[in-house]
Amino acid sequence: ASVDDFRCGFVGIVGAPNMGKSTLLNALIDTDLCVATNRPQTTRHSILGVLTTENCQLCFYDTPGVIEDPACKLQEGMMEAVKGTLKNSEVLLVVTDLFSTPIPDDNLFAKVQKSKRPTIVVINKVDLVDKVNPDSEENDEAG
């Protein structure tokens, strides 16, 4: 690929706590860059992960989980990291699951909507649907 064909962009990964944002970033860049646990609020600041291919470079920002009402200075700082990512990203990945509100902070959700940035909703944890809905078709076929 020539230099003229090469593209680079910044992608913000946002969503509620414990949605799998860090796990998604690790999978996208095929590296264990971020701590991925089932414990909410493990990510305390934005983490930059870079994926480089022959034709492009994608710079992903992993962010802390969005909380509606920060209870302390640490949580306020974490939400500032999310706001900075929203400001600096060219594309947003909003990570959610089948059971949660994508961005629990209404004001932040409104900022995403008003940003006019391309936004992709990533629905994670779809493998858990049969544990919540035992009458799903998938279970009928398996059983």
mmCIF file of C-alpha atoms in Angstrom:
data_model
loop_
_atom_site.group_PDB
_atom_site.id
_atom_site.type_symbol
_atom_site.label_atom_id
_atom_site.label_comp_id
_atom_site.label_asym_id
_atom_site.label_seq_id
_atom_site.Cartn_x
_atom_site.Cartn_y
_atom_site.Cartn_z
ATOM 1 C CA ALA A 1 0.000 0.000 0.000
ATOM 2 C CA SER A 2 1.261 3.454 -0.818
ATOM 3 C CA VAL A 3 1.535 6.201 1.768
ATOM 4 C CA ASP A 4 -1.439 7.952 0.126
ATOM 5 C CA ASP A 5 -3.664 4.896 0.715
ATOM 6 C CA PHE A 6 -2.717 4.486 4.382
ATOM 7 C CA ARG A 7 -5.381 5.561 6.899
ATOM 8 C CA CYS A 8 -5.279 6.178 10.639
ATOM 9 C CA GLY A 9 -8.119 6.826 13.065
ATOM 10 C CA PHE A 10 -9.030 7.047 16.746
ATOM 11 C CA VAL A 11 -11.772 4.798 18.137
ATOM 12 C CA GLY A 12 -13.250 5.304 21.604
ATOM 13 C CA ILE A 13 -14.595 2.244 23.419
ATOM 14 C CA VAL A 14 -17.252 3.344 25.945
ATOM 15 C CA GLY A 15 -20.041 1.751 27.964
ATOM 16 C CA ALA A 16 -21.271 0.886 31.423
ATOM 17 C CA PRO A 17 -19.003 -0.910 33.923
ATOM 18 C CA ASN A 18 -18.311 -4.606 33.386
ATOM 19 C CA MET A 19 -19.487 -4.728 29.755
ATOM 20 C CA GLY A 20 -16.284 -6.257 28.389
ATOM 21 C CA LYS A 21 -14.637 -3.134 26.954
ATOM 22 C CA SER A 22 -11.129 -4.201 27.980
ATOM 23 C CA THR A 23 -11.712 -7.767 26.793
ATOM 24 C CA LEU A 24 -12.888 -6.408 23.441
ATOM 25 C CA LEU A 25 -9.786 -4.231 23.067
ATOM 26 C CA ASN A 26 -7.515 -7.158 23.931
ATOM 27 C CA ALA A 27 -9.283 -9.256 21.274
ATOM 28 C CA LEU A 28 -9.140 -6.513 18.623
ATOM 29 C CA ILE A 29 -5.397 -5.961 19.009
ATOM 30 C CA ASP A 30 -4.654 -9.640 19.803
ATOM 31 C CA THR A 31 -2.668 -8.708 22.914
ATOM 32 C CA ASP A 32 -3.351 -8.794 26.648
ATOM 33 C CA LEU A 33 -2.871 -5.041 27.088
ATOM 34 C CA CYS A 34 -5.747 -4.329 29.492
ATOM 35 C CA VAL A 35 -6.654 -6.039 32.721
ATOM 36 C CA ALA A 36 -9.866 -7.953 32.052
ATOM 37 C CA THR A 37 -11.758 -9.152 35.125
ATOM 38 C CA ASN A 38 -15.371 -9.600 36.138
ATOM 39 C CA ARG A 39 -14.829 -6.902 38.748
ATOM 40 C CA PRO A 40 -16.371 -3.543 37.691
ATOM 41 C CA GLN A 41 -14.287 -0.348 37.510
ATOM 42 C CA THR A 42 -10.933 -2.101 37.007
ATOM 43 C CA THR A 43 -9.966 0.394 34.287
ATOM 44 C CA ARG A 44 -9.236 3.719 35.997
ATOM 45 C CA HIS A 45 -8.009 5.817 33.039
ATOM 46 C CA SER A 46 -7.993 5.653 29.236
ATOM 47 C CA ILE A 47 -5.686 2.998 27.817
ATOM 48 C CA LEU A 48 -4.418 3.284 24.260
ATOM 49 C CA GLY A 49 -4.203 0.118 22.166
ATOM 50 C CA VAL A 50 -2.970 0.273 18.571
ATOM 51 C CA LEU A 51 -3.794 -2.089 15.713
ATOM 52 C CA THR A 52 -1.632 -1.676 12.622
ATOM 53 C CA THR A 53 -2.309 -3.419 9.334
ATOM 54 C CA GLU A 54 -0.861 -2.973 5.876
ATOM 55 C CA ASN A 55 -3.482 -0.319 5.021
ATOM 56 C CA CYS A 56 -4.413 1.325 8.300
ATOM 57 C CA GLN A 57 -3.707 2.039 11.911
ATOM 58 C CA LEU A 58 -6.528 2.084 14.450
ATOM 59 C CA CYS A 59 -5.865 3.697 17.811
ATOM 60 C CA PHE A 60 -8.364 2.372 20.355
ATOM 61 C CA TYR A 61 -9.097 4.110 23.672
ATOM 62 C CA ASP A 62 -10.335 1.719 26.368
ATOM 63 C CA THR A 63 -12.197 3.704 29.028
ATOM 64 C CA PRO A 64 -13.503 3.245 32.555
ATOM 65 C CA GLY A 65 -17.116 2.164 32.809
ATOM 66 C CA VAL A 66 -19.596 5.026 32.711
ATOM 67 C CA ILE A 67 -21.355 5.654 36.012
ATOM 68 C CA GLU A 68 -24.240 8.060 36.361
ATOM 69 C CA ASP A 69 -23.372 9.676 39.667
ATOM 70 C CA PRO A 70 -19.678 9.577 40.682
ATOM 71 C CA ALA A 71 -19.440 9.171 44.457
ATOM 72 C CA CYS A 72 -15.824 10.265 44.958
ATOM 73 C CA LYS A 73 -12.933 12.159 43.337
ATOM 74 C CA LEU A 74 -11.533 8.945 41.837
ATOM 75 C CA GLN A 75 -14.810 8.230 40.052
ATOM 76 C CA GLU A 76 -15.056 11.868 38.910
ATOM 77 C CA GLY A 77 -11.578 11.534 37.387
ATOM 78 C CA MET A 78 -12.586 8.305 35.693
ATOM 79 C CA MET A 79 -15.586 10.032 34.092
ATOM 80 C CA GLU A 80 -13.285 12.836 32.899
ATOM 81 C CA ALA A 81 -11.271 10.147 31.089
ATOM 82 C CA VAL A 82 -14.477 9.000 29.366
ATOM 83 C CA LYS A 83 -15.363 12.578 28.378
ATOM 84 C CA GLY A 84 -11.855 13.086 26.976
ATOM 85 C CA THR A 85 -12.211 9.949 24.901
ATOM 86 C CA LEU A 86 -15.550 11.130 23.531
ATOM 87 C CA LYS A 87 -13.916 14.409 22.545
ATOM 88 C CA ASN A 88 -10.819 12.863 20.934
ATOM 89 C CA SER A 89 -12.351 9.891 19.098
ATOM 90 C CA GLU A 90 -13.394 9.894 15.466
ATOM 91 C CA VAL A 91 -15.536 6.762 15.856
ATOM 92 C CA LEU A 92 -17.242 5.397 18.969
ATOM 93 C CA LEU A 93 -17.813 1.783 19.950
ATOM 94 C CA VAL A 94 -20.563 1.652 22.570
ATOM 95 C CA VAL A 95 -20.273 -1.709 24.301
ATOM 96 C CA THR A 96 -23.326 -3.128 26.026
ATOM 97 C CA ASP A 97 -24.922 -6.497 26.667
ATOM 98 C CA LEU A 98 -28.433 -7.853 26.294
ATOM 99 C CA PHE A 99 -29.342 -6.933 29.861
ATOM 100 C CA SER A 100 -28.003 -3.399 30.422
ATOM 101 C CA THR A 101 -28.397 0.249 29.492
ATOM 102 C CA PRO A 102 -25.584 1.072 27.020
ATOM 103 C CA ILE A 103 -24.560 4.333 28.730
ATOM 104 C CA PRO A 104 -26.208 4.735 32.148
ATOM 105 C CA ASP A 105 -25.442 8.480 32.370
ATOM 106 C CA ASP A 106 -28.183 10.319 30.437
ATOM 107 C CA ASN A 107 -26.058 13.459 29.965
ATOM 108 C CA LEU A 108 -23.143 11.466 28.571
ATOM 109 C CA PHE A 109 -25.511 9.483 26.341
ATOM 110 C CA ALA A 110 -26.866 12.782 24.988
ATOM 111 C CA LYS A 111 -23.282 13.914 24.253
ATOM 112 C CA VAL A 112 -22.705 10.741 22.244
ATOM 113 C CA GLN A 113 -25.903 11.361 20.274
ATOM 114 C CA LYS A 114 -25.061 15.028 19.634
ATOM 115 C CA SER A 115 -21.447 14.313 18.683
ATOM 116 C CA LYS A 116 -22.478 13.228 15.161
ATOM 117 C CA ARG A 117 -19.562 10.789 15.237
ATOM 118 C CA PRO A 118 -20.068 7.403 13.625
ATOM 119 C CA THR A 119 -21.174 5.119 16.455
ATOM 120 C CA ILE A 120 -21.176 1.342 16.457
ATOM 121 C CA VAL A 121 -23.110 -0.503 19.153
ATOM 122 C CA VAL A 122 -21.341 -3.701 20.181
ATOM 123 C CA ILE A 123 -23.608 -6.222 21.921
ATOM 124 C CA ASN A 124 -21.415 -8.376 24.106
ATOM 125 C CA LYS A 125 -22.086 -11.468 26.229
ATOM 126 C CA VAL A 126 -24.625 -12.896 23.770
ATOM 127 C CA ASP A 127 -23.455 -16.345 24.856
ATOM 128 C CA LEU A 128 -25.242 -15.739 28.183
ATOM 129 C CA VAL A 129 -28.734 -15.403 26.681
ATOM 130 C CA ASP A 130 -29.564 -19.090 27.225
ATOM 131 C CA LYS A 131 -28.673 -18.783 30.920
ATOM 132 C CA VAL A 132 -31.198 -15.973 31.330
ATOM 133 C CA ASN A 133 -33.828 -17.275 28.910
ATOM 134 C CA PRO A 134 -33.923 -21.078 29.253
ATOM 135 C CA ASP A 135 -36.776 -21.248 26.710
ATOM 136 C CA SER A 136 -34.729 -19.771 23.847
ATOM 137 C CA GLU A 137 -34.719 -21.519 20.435
ATOM 138 C CA GLU A 138 -31.036 -22.324 20.765
ATOM 139 C CA ASN A 139 -31.758 -24.412 23.869
ATOM 140 C CA ASP A 140 -34.651 -26.138 22.128
ATOM 141 C CA GLU A 141 -32.343 -27.229 19.311
ATOM 142 C CA ALA A 142 -29.614 -28.356 21.719
ATOM 143 C CA GLY A 143 -31.951 -30.259 24.026
#
